[in-house]
mmCIF file of C-alpha atoms in Angstrom:
data_model
loop_
_atom_site.group_PDB
_atom_site.id
_atom_site.type_symbol
_atom_site.label_atom_id
_atom_site.label_comp_id
_atom_site.label_asym_id
_atom_site.label_seq_id
_atom_site.Cartn_x
_atom_site.Cartn_y
_atom_site.Cartn_z
ATOM 1 C CA UNK A 1 39.340 16.443 52.217
ATOM 2 C CA UNK A 2 41.092 13.870 50.017
ATOM 3 C CA UNK A 3 39.196 12.843 46.894
ATOM 4 C CA UNK A 4 41.066 10.793 44.302
ATOM 5 C CA UNK A 5 40.576 10.483 40.550
ATOM 6 C CA UNK A 6 42.040 7.194 39.292
ATOM 7 C CA UNK A 7 42.772 7.455 35.556
ATOM 8 C CA UNK A 8 43.153 3.964 34.133
ATOM 9 C CA UNK A 9 41.319 1.178 32.259
ATOM 10 C CA UNK A 10 38.886 -1.569 33.251
ATOM 11 C CA UNK A 11 41.488 -4.358 33.193
ATOM 12 C CA UNK A 12 44.217 -2.678 35.238
ATOM 13 C CA UNK A 13 44.873 -4.887 38.271
ATOM 14 C CA UNK A 14 47.312 -2.358 39.728
ATOM 15 C CA UNK A 15 44.502 0.180 40.067
ATOM 16 C CA UNK A 16 42.422 -2.494 41.809
ATOM 17 C CA UNK A 17 45.065 -2.570 44.559
ATOM 18 C CA UNK A 18 44.893 1.215 44.953
ATOM 19 C CA UNK A 19 41.093 1.257 45.057
ATOM 20 C CA UNK A 20 41.052 -1.486 47.677
ATOM 21 C CA UNK A 21 43.247 0.710 49.886
ATOM 22 C CA UNK A 22 41.234 3.842 49.156
ATOM 23 C CA UNK A 23 38.149 1.983 50.361
ATOM 24 C CA UNK A 24 40.028 0.779 53.431
ATOM 25 C CA UNK A 25 40.891 4.402 54.226
ATOM 26 C CA UNK A 26 37.275 5.488 53.571
ATOM 27 C CA UNK A 27 38.505 7.950 50.956
ATOM 28 C CA UNK A 28 36.274 9.208 48.167
ATOM 29 C CA UNK A 29 37.364 8.291 44.642
ATOM 30 C CA UNK A 30 36.212 7.829 41.077
ATOM 31 C CA UNK A 31 37.722 5.317 38.656
ATOM 32 C CA UNK A 32 37.905 6.896 35.203
ATOM 33 C CA UNK A 33 38.235 4.016 32.733
ATOM 34 C CA UNK A 34 39.073 6.111 29.702
ATOM 35 C CA UNK A 35 38.237 3.455 27.086
ATOM 36 C CA UNK A 36 34.581 3.875 28.091
ATOM 37 C CA UNK A 37 34.477 7.520 27.004
ATOM 38 C CA UNK A 38 32.556 6.851 23.784
ATOM 39 C CA UNK A 39 30.220 4.332 25.410
ATOM 40 C CA UNK A 40 29.067 4.702 29.028
ATOM 41 C CA UNK A 41 30.891 7.973 29.768
ATOM 42 C CA UNK A 42 30.176 11.493 28.528
ATOM 43 C CA UNK A 43 32.785 14.239 28.960
ATOM 44 C CA UNK A 44 31.729 17.907 29.047
ATOM 45 C CA UNK A 45 34.052 20.915 29.246
ATOM 46 C CA UNK A 46 31.774 23.974 29.311
ATOM 47 C CA UNK A 47 33.704 27.233 29.665
ATOM 48 C CA UNK A 48 30.553 29.364 29.883
ATOM 49 C CA UNK A 49 29.644 27.789 33.214
ATOM 50 C CA UNK A 50 33.048 26.393 34.284
ATOM 51 C CA UNK A 51 31.512 22.940 34.102
ATOM 52 C CA UNK A 52 34.074 20.133 33.791
ATOM 53 C CA UNK A 53 32.189 16.880 34.208
ATOM 54 C CA UNK A 54 31.916 13.212 33.355
ATOM 55 C CA UNK A 55 28.474 11.642 33.263
ATOM 56 C CA UNK A 56 28.689 7.936 34.071
ATOM 57 C CA UNK A 57 25.545 6.313 32.662
ATOM 58 C CA UNK A 58 26.338 2.972 34.329
ATOM 59 C CA UNK A 59 26.137 4.643 37.741
ATOM 60 C CA UNK A 60 23.765 7.441 36.732
ATOM 61 C CA UNK A 61 26.274 9.778 38.337
ATOM 62 C CA UNK A 62 27.611 13.205 37.340
ATOM 63 C CA UNK A 63 31.277 13.558 38.300
ATOM 64 C CA UNK A 64 32.640 17.052 38.928
ATOM 65 C CA UNK A 65 36.265 16.865 37.767
ATOM 66 C CA UNK A 66 37.210 20.006 39.694
ATOM 67 C CA UNK A 67 36.326 18.306 42.987
ATOM 68 C CA UNK A 68 39.371 16.010 43.080
ATOM 69 C CA UNK A 69 42.302 16.837 45.337
ATOM 70 C CA UNK A 70 44.557 14.093 43.921
ATOM 71 C CA UNK A 71 44.975 12.192 40.669
ATOM 72 C CA UNK A 72 46.488 8.725 40.281
ATOM 73 C CA UNK A 73 47.518 8.544 36.628
ATOM 74 C CA UNK A 74 47.927 4.867 36.008
ATOM 75 C CA UNK A 75 47.189 3.258 32.634
ATOM 76 C CA UNK A 76 44.508 4.939 30.498
ATOM 77 C CA UNK A 77 43.503 3.350 27.193
ATOM 78 C CA UNK A 78 42.203 5.001 24.059
ATOM 79 C CA UNK A 79 38.402 5.040 23.843
ATOM 80 C CA UNK A 80 36.884 2.383 21.605
ATOM 81 C CA UNK A 81 35.488 3.826 18.369
ATOM 82 C CA UNK A 82 32.594 2.140 16.569
ATOM 83 C CA UNK A 83 33.566 1.740 12.919
ATOM 84 C CA UNK A 84 30.143 2.484 11.434
ATOM 85 C CA UNK A 85 30.510 3.787 7.891
ATOM 86 C CA UNK A 86 33.745 5.667 8.639
ATOM 87 C CA UNK A 87 36.854 5.714 6.489
ATOM 88 C CA UNK A 88 40.303 5.015 7.956
ATOM 89 C CA UNK A 89 41.064 8.724 7.708
ATOM 90 C CA UNK A 90 37.878 9.661 9.562
ATOM 91 C CA UNK A 91 38.610 7.108 12.287
ATOM 92 C CA UNK A 92 42.116 8.545 12.682
ATOM 93 C CA UNK A 93 40.657 12.057 12.906
ATOM 94 C CA UNK A 94 38.211 11.007 15.650
ATOM 95 C CA UNK A 95 40.975 9.186 17.513
ATOM 96 C CA UNK A 96 43.096 12.350 17.531
ATOM 97 C CA UNK A 97 40.118 14.404 18.731
ATOM 98 C CA UNK A 98 39.657 11.979 21.634
ATOM 99 C CA UNK A 99 43.360 12.034 22.510
ATOM 100 C CA UNK A 100 43.539 15.823 22.545
ATOM 101 C CA UNK A 101 40.274 16.117 24.495
ATOM 102 C CA UNK A 102 41.656 13.857 27.210
ATOM 103 C CA UNK A 103 45.034 15.625 27.224
ATOM 104 C CA UNK A 104 43.318 18.983 27.556
ATOM 105 C CA UNK A 105 41.108 17.716 30.366
ATOM 106 C CA UNK A 106 44.132 16.438 32.279
ATOM 107 C CA UNK A 107 45.769 19.836 31.968
ATOM 108 C CA UNK A 108 42.702 21.509 33.493
ATOM 109 C CA UNK A 109 43.283 19.368 36.592
ATOM 110 C CA UNK A 110 46.903 20.389 37.115
ATOM 111 C CA UNK A 111 46.128 22.066 40.465
ATOM 112 C CA UNK A 112 45.400 18.622 41.899
ATOM 113 C CA UNK A 113 48.210 16.523 43.400
ATOM 114 C CA UNK A 114 49.281 14.069 40.692
ATOM 115 C CA UNK A 115 51.047 10.750 41.128
ATOM 116 C CA UNK A 116 52.848 11.536 38.970
ATOM 117 C CA UNK A 117 52.459 14.756 36.946
ATOM 118 C CA UNK A 118 51.575 13.706 33.406
ATOM 119 C CA UNK A 119 54.179 15.783 31.628
ATOM 120 C CA UNK A 120 56.879 14.597 34.027
ATOM 121 C CA UNK A 121 55.923 11.026 33.131
ATOM 122 C CA UNK A 122 56.200 11.820 29.419
ATOM 123 C CA UNK A 123 59.658 13.349 29.798
ATOM 124 C CA UNK A 124 60.886 10.552 32.056
ATOM 125 C CA UNK A 125 59.815 7.848 29.571
ATOM 126 C CA UNK A 126 62.643 8.805 27.219
ATOM 127 C CA UNK A 127 65.345 6.155 27.684
ATOM 128 C CA UNK A 128 68.059 8.296 26.120
ATOM 129 C CA UNK A 129 67.431 11.102 28.601
ATOM 130 C CA UNK A 130 67.142 8.584 31.457
ATOM 131 C CA UNK A 131 70.590 7.143 30.795
ATOM 132 C CA UNK A 132 72.167 10.588 30.485
ATOM 133 C CA UNK A 133 70.594 11.735 33.758
ATOM 134 C CA UNK A 134 71.373 8.490 35.602
ATOM 135 C CA UNK A 135 75.037 8.682 34.625
ATOM 136 C CA UNK A 136 75.220 12.329 35.724
ATOM 137 C CA UNK A 137 73.801 11.321 39.135
ATOM 138 C CA UNK A 138 76.499 8.692 39.632
ATOM 139 C CA UNK A 139 74.700 5.478 38.675
ATOM 140 C CA UNK A 140 76.685 2.776 36.918
ATOM 141 C CA UNK A 141 75.243 2.284 33.434
ATOM 142 C CA UNK A 142 76.098 -0.234 30.691
ATOM 143 C CA UNK A 143 78.237 0.809 27.741
ATOM 144 C CA UNK A 144 75.574 2.072 25.363
ATOM 145 C CA UNK A 145 75.081 3.390 21.853
ATOM 146 C CA UNK A 146 72.023 4.663 19.994
ATOM 147 C CA UNK A 147 72.789 5.135 16.328
ATOM 148 C CA UNK A 148 71.737 4.475 12.743
ATOM 149 C CA UNK A 149 75.336 4.823 11.567
ATOM 150 C CA UNK A 150 76.318 1.371 10.350
ATOM 151 C CA UNK A 151 80.015 2.082 10.926
ATOM 152 C CA UNK A 152 79.453 3.243 14.524
ATOM 153 C CA UNK A 153 77.201 0.281 15.304
ATOM 154 C CA UNK A 154 79.691 -2.201 13.829
ATOM 155 C CA UNK A 155 82.564 -0.575 15.714
ATOM 156 C CA UNK A 156 80.675 -0.721 19.038
ATOM 157 C CA UNK A 157 79.739 -4.357 18.449
ATOM 158 C CA UNK A 158 83.360 -5.261 17.721
ATOM 159 C CA UNK A 159 84.763 -3.329 20.718
ATOM 160 C CA UNK A 160 82.405 -5.264 22.988
ATOM 161 C CA UNK A 161 83.601 -8.612 21.614
ATOM 162 C CA UNK A 162 80.273 -9.147 19.853
ATOM 163 C CA UNK A 163 78.610 -9.514 23.262
ATOM 164 C CA UNK A 164 75.772 -7.011 23.098
ATOM 165 C CA UNK A 165 72.060 -6.784 23.690
ATOM 166 C CA UNK A 166 69.590 -4.822 21.575
ATOM 167 C CA UNK A 167 66.463 -3.192 23.012
ATOM 168 C CA UNK A 168 63.681 -0.798 21.995
ATOM 169 C CA UNK A 169 64.235 2.916 22.551
ATOM 170 C CA UNK A 170 60.568 3.417 23.409
ATOM 171 C CA UNK A 171 57.888 0.777 23.887
ATOM 172 C CA UNK A 172 58.440 -2.719 22.544
ATOM 173 C CA UNK A 173 54.816 -3.009 21.425
ATOM 174 C CA UNK A 174 54.115 -3.594 17.735
ATOM 175 C CA UNK A 175 50.405 -3.264 16.954
ATOM 176 C CA UNK A 176 48.934 -2.999 13.463
ATOM 177 C CA UNK A 177 45.348 -2.885 14.722
ATOM 178 C CA UNK A 178 44.747 -6.557 13.943
ATOM 179 C CA UNK A 179 47.370 -8.263 16.073
ATOM 180 C CA UNK A 180 50.106 -7.203 18.447
ATOM 181 C CA UNK A 181 53.432 -8.505 19.701
ATOM 182 C CA UNK A 182 56.096 -7.316 22.108
ATOM 183 C CA UNK A 183 59.775 -6.845 21.274
ATOM 184 C CA UNK A 184 61.838 -7.654 24.374
ATOM 185 C CA UNK A 185 65.503 -7.042 25.119
ATOM 186 C CA UNK A 186 67.452 -9.687 23.195
ATOM 187 C CA UNK A 187 71.013 -10.883 22.900
ATOM 188 C CA UNK A 188 72.387 -9.695 19.560
ATOM 189 C CA UNK A 189 73.701 -12.813 17.862
ATOM 190 C CA UNK A 190 74.943 -11.025 14.747
ATOM 191 C CA UNK A 191 74.605 -7.792 12.787
ATOM 192 C CA UNK A 192 72.878 -7.703 9.399
ATOM 193 C CA UNK A 193 75.283 -7.699 6.476
ATOM 194 C CA UNK A 194 73.330 -4.879 4.829
ATOM 195 C CA UNK A 195 74.141 -1.349 6.024
ATOM 196 C CA UNK A 196 70.681 -0.257 4.844
ATOM 197 C CA UNK A 197 69.032 -2.331 7.577
ATOM 198 C CA UNK A 198 71.107 -0.549 10.220
ATOM 199 C CA UNK A 199 70.372 2.891 8.777
ATOM 200 C CA UNK A 200 66.585 2.544 8.574
ATOM 201 C CA UNK A 201 66.166 3.284 12.301
ATOM 202 C CA UNK A 202 68.315 4.139 15.328
ATOM 203 C CA UNK A 203 69.568 0.966 17.021
ATOM 204 C CA UNK A 204 69.915 0.796 20.807
ATOM 205 C CA UNK A 205 72.805 -1.493 21.753
ATOM 206 C CA UNK A 206 74.373 -2.106 25.146
ATOM 207 C CA UNK A 207 77.255 -4.271 26.266
ATOM 208 C CA UNK A 208 76.011 -7.573 27.654
ATOM 209 C CA UNK A 209 76.498 -7.836 31.417
ATOM 210 C CA UNK A 210 76.921 -11.173 33.148
ATOM 211 C CA UNK A 211 74.236 -11.212 35.822
ATOM 212 C CA UNK A 212 73.582 -12.685 39.205
ATOM 213 C CA UNK A 213 70.021 -11.504 38.739
ATOM 214 C CA UNK A 214 67.768 -8.510 38.215
ATOM 215 C CA UNK A 215 66.610 -5.912 40.717
ATOM 216 C CA UNK A 216 63.349 -4.004 40.552
ATOM 217 C CA UNK A 217 63.216 -0.956 42.781
ATOM 218 C CA UNK A 218 59.820 0.577 43.488
ATOM 219 C CA UNK A 219 60.286 4.177 44.609
ATOM 220 C CA UNK A 220 57.266 5.865 46.197
ATOM 221 C CA UNK A 221 58.103 9.395 47.261
ATOM 222 C CA UNK A 222 61.042 8.890 49.617
ATOM 223 C CA UNK A 223 60.307 5.195 50.277
ATOM 224 C CA UNK A 224 62.302 2.468 48.515
ATOM 225 C CA UNK A 225 61.138 -1.139 48.043
ATOM 226 C CA UNK A 226 63.787 -3.353 46.412
ATOM 227 C CA UNK A 227 63.256 -6.854 45.050
ATOM 228 C CA UNK A 228 65.739 -9.409 43.711
ATOM 229 C CA UNK A 229 64.372 -11.350 40.728
ATOM 230 C CA UNK A 230 66.111 -14.673 40.072
ATOM 231 C CA UNK A 231 66.217 -14.184 36.318
ATOM 232 C CA UNK A 232 69.165 -16.529 35.804
ATOM 233 C CA UNK A 233 67.277 -19.631 36.930
ATOM 234 C CA UNK A 234 65.651 -20.086 33.513
ATOM 235 C CA UNK A 235 67.132 -19.940 30.012
ATOM 236 C CA UNK A 236 64.367 -17.772 28.559
ATOM 237 C CA UNK A 237 64.714 -15.098 31.267
ATOM 238 C CA UNK A 238 68.489 -14.655 31.374
ATOM 239 C CA UNK A 239 68.507 -11.605 29.075
ATOM 240 C CA UNK A 240 65.028 -10.217 29.816
ATOM 241 C CA UNK A 241 63.187 -11.572 32.855
ATOM 242 C CA UNK A 242 59.807 -10.526 31.408
ATOM 243 C CA UNK A 243 60.038 -13.181 28.670
ATOM 244 C CA UNK A 244 59.613 -16.286 30.802
ATOM 245 C CA UNK A 245 56.415 -18.251 31.231
ATOM 246 C CA UNK A 246 57.433 -19.862 34.533
ATOM 247 C CA UNK A 247 57.219 -17.753 37.721
ATOM 248 C CA UNK A 248 60.595 -16.581 39.003
ATOM 249 C CA UNK A 249 61.665 -16.456 42.623
ATOM 250 C CA UNK A 250 61.397 -12.957 44.126
ATOM 251 C CA UNK A 251 62.756 -11.854 47.474
ATOM 252 C CA UNK A 252 63.381 -8.628 49.303
ATOM 253 C CA UNK A 253 66.844 -7.116 49.067
ATOM 254 C CA UNK A 254 68.349 -4.108 50.818
ATOM 255 C CA UNK A 255 70.200 -1.654 48.608
ATOM 256 C CA UNK A 256 73.234 0.298 49.779
ATOM 257 C CA UNK A 257 72.015 3.547 51.346
ATOM 258 C CA UNK A 258 73.978 5.566 48.791
ATOM 259 C CA UNK A 259 72.118 3.825 45.959
ATOM 260 C CA UNK A 260 68.740 4.377 47.631
ATOM 261 C CA UNK A 261 69.570 8.080 47.892
ATOM 262 C CA UNK A 262 70.422 8.163 44.177
ATOM 263 C CA UNK A 263 67.062 6.556 43.359
ATOM 264 C CA UNK A 264 65.213 9.187 45.386
ATOM 265 C CA UNK A 265 67.300 11.924 43.767
ATOM 266 C CA UNK A 266 66.472 10.533 40.316
ATOM 267 C CA UNK A 267 62.754 10.782 41.091
ATOM 268 C CA UNK A 268 63.155 14.368 42.244
ATOM 269 C CA UNK A 269 65.180 15.368 39.193
ATOM 270 C CA UNK A 270 62.436 13.916 36.993
ATOM 271 C CA UNK A 271 59.673 15.511 39.121
ATOM 272 C CA UNK A 272 58.159 12.064 39.702
ATOM 273 C CA UNK A 273 56.385 10.821 42.811
ATOM 274 C CA UNK A 274 56.627 7.197 41.746
ATOM 275 C CA UNK A 275 59.025 5.170 39.625
ATOM 276 C CA UNK A 276 59.934 1.540 38.892
ATOM 277 C CA UNK A 277 63.712 1.373 38.446
ATOM 278 C CA UNK A 278 65.427 -1.663 36.940
ATOM 279 C CA UNK A 279 68.987 -2.703 37.745
ATOM 280 C CA UNK A 280 71.239 -5.633 36.975
ATOM 281 C CA UNK A 281 73.186 -7.161 39.854
ATOM 282 C CA UNK A 282 76.366 -8.266 38.114
ATOM 283 C CA UNK A 283 78.791 -11.055 39.024
ATOM 284 C CA UNK A 284 80.910 -8.645 41.095
ATOM 285 C CA UNK A 285 77.876 -7.400 43.074
ATOM 286 C CA UNK A 286 77.717 -4.070 41.266
ATOM 287 C CA UNK A 287 74.301 -2.515 40.637
ATOM 288 C CA UNK A 288 73.968 -1.455 36.991
ATOM 289 C CA UNK A 289 71.162 0.969 36.124
ATOM 290 C CA UNK A 290 69.039 -0.061 33.135
ATOM 291 C CA UNK A 291 66.010 2.242 33.092
ATOM 292 C CA UNK A 292 63.216 3.857 35.046
ATOM 293 C CA UNK A 293 59.592 3.281 34.152
ATOM 294 C CA UNK A 294 57.698 6.283 35.541
ATOM 295 C CA UNK A 295 54.451 4.329 35.495
ATOM 296 C CA UNK A 296 55.678 0.759 35.803
ATOM 297 C CA UNK A 297 53.861 -2.248 37.226
ATOM 298 C CA UNK A 298 54.179 -3.002 40.933
ATOM 299 C CA UNK A 299 51.146 -5.087 41.996
ATOM 300 C CA UNK A 300 52.904 -8.417 41.441
ATOM 301 C CA UNK A 301 55.831 -7.191 43.568
ATOM 302 C CA UNK A 302 53.449 -6.455 46.444
ATOM 303 C CA UNK A 303 51.945 -9.935 46.041
ATOM 304 C CA UNK A 304 55.346 -11.651 45.924
ATOM 305 C CA UNK A 305 57.076 -9.753 48.735
ATOM 306 C CA UNK A 306 54.378 -8.305 50.966
ATOM 307 C CA UNK A 307 55.784 -4.804 50.559
ATOM 308 C CA UNK A 308 53.085 -2.201 51.445
ATOM 309 C CA UNK A 309 53.419 -0.408 48.098
ATOM 310 C CA UNK A 310 49.725 0.345 47.601
ATOM 311 C CA UNK A 311 49.522 1.706 51.150
ATOM 312 C CA UNK A 312 52.408 4.097 50.486
ATOM 313 C CA UNK A 313 50.911 5.285 47.195
ATOM 314 C CA UNK A 314 47.626 6.037 48.958
ATOM 315 C CA UNK A 315 49.621 7.994 51.560
ATOM 316 C CA UNK A 316 51.093 9.971 48.678
ATOM 317 C CA UNK A 317 47.639 10.625 47.299
ATOM 318 C CA UNK A 318 46.739 11.977 50.720
ATOM 319 C CA UNK A 319 49.884 14.111 50.278
ATOM 320 C CA UNK A 320 51.396 12.842 53.531
ATOM 321 C CA UNK A 321 54.923 11.630 52.811
ATOM 322 C CA UNK A 322 56.573 13.589 49.987
#
């Protein structure tokens, strides 16, 4: 019997879509909002009695973690820690204890069917490895360099006629605990005159590609849902469509079968059951691979296009179509 553990946070709308479909299918589930662990949730791993449980005080319910056949790993958040008389060092210590407790708990559930396996997600998040693998599978990729060598960066910039973009290697989130901001992909207008600024960290540069628009591919098992995003209709979204405040036009698009097969093959090589793959559609109608987000957003795509993405993910969680 299918029973699904949804690992996420209270504000995750994407998980709301999944839970709506789980209810529609009359499937048992529990939503594990991880940020509640130090408040309304109590985790117990008792090896003397093989007891792996969560007590949910809001529901007065004891959840047996070994009872789940499937896990939807979506978007967990770190538990909130009350700063009552604790030093910064003590808070950091407790935070690490929470992180490792959760990681260990997830590993105890590895016999369940994960969408997707946690350690596959972690490996697939590396953009350097993604590009290497995508190129080896026959995807077109932009000319790219990751380097903190000022001479190599300057040479690449010059060879590409000073038409380059710069992007984060990992997440673009900058958070100092008081405020946060997001670093998007940006057109590189110039390089700093100081070599020291280029050497302080690896820089991820790619040749700028003239676009018709952006493509987001949602891959669920062997199913492909492709959407054209009209990113070139607004000035703020031309380089990175996520930056705009105005809604962009989205419509369904059919990929060449050979490209769909490459997307499915990429998932399999990464041992993923889900992935959000971003492409550029260039002026000559070539599809240029940018990256794969192994846990990327899809709910707004379902809203915009009517694609049955949540239905297909629930099928996966029932282990029916992969």
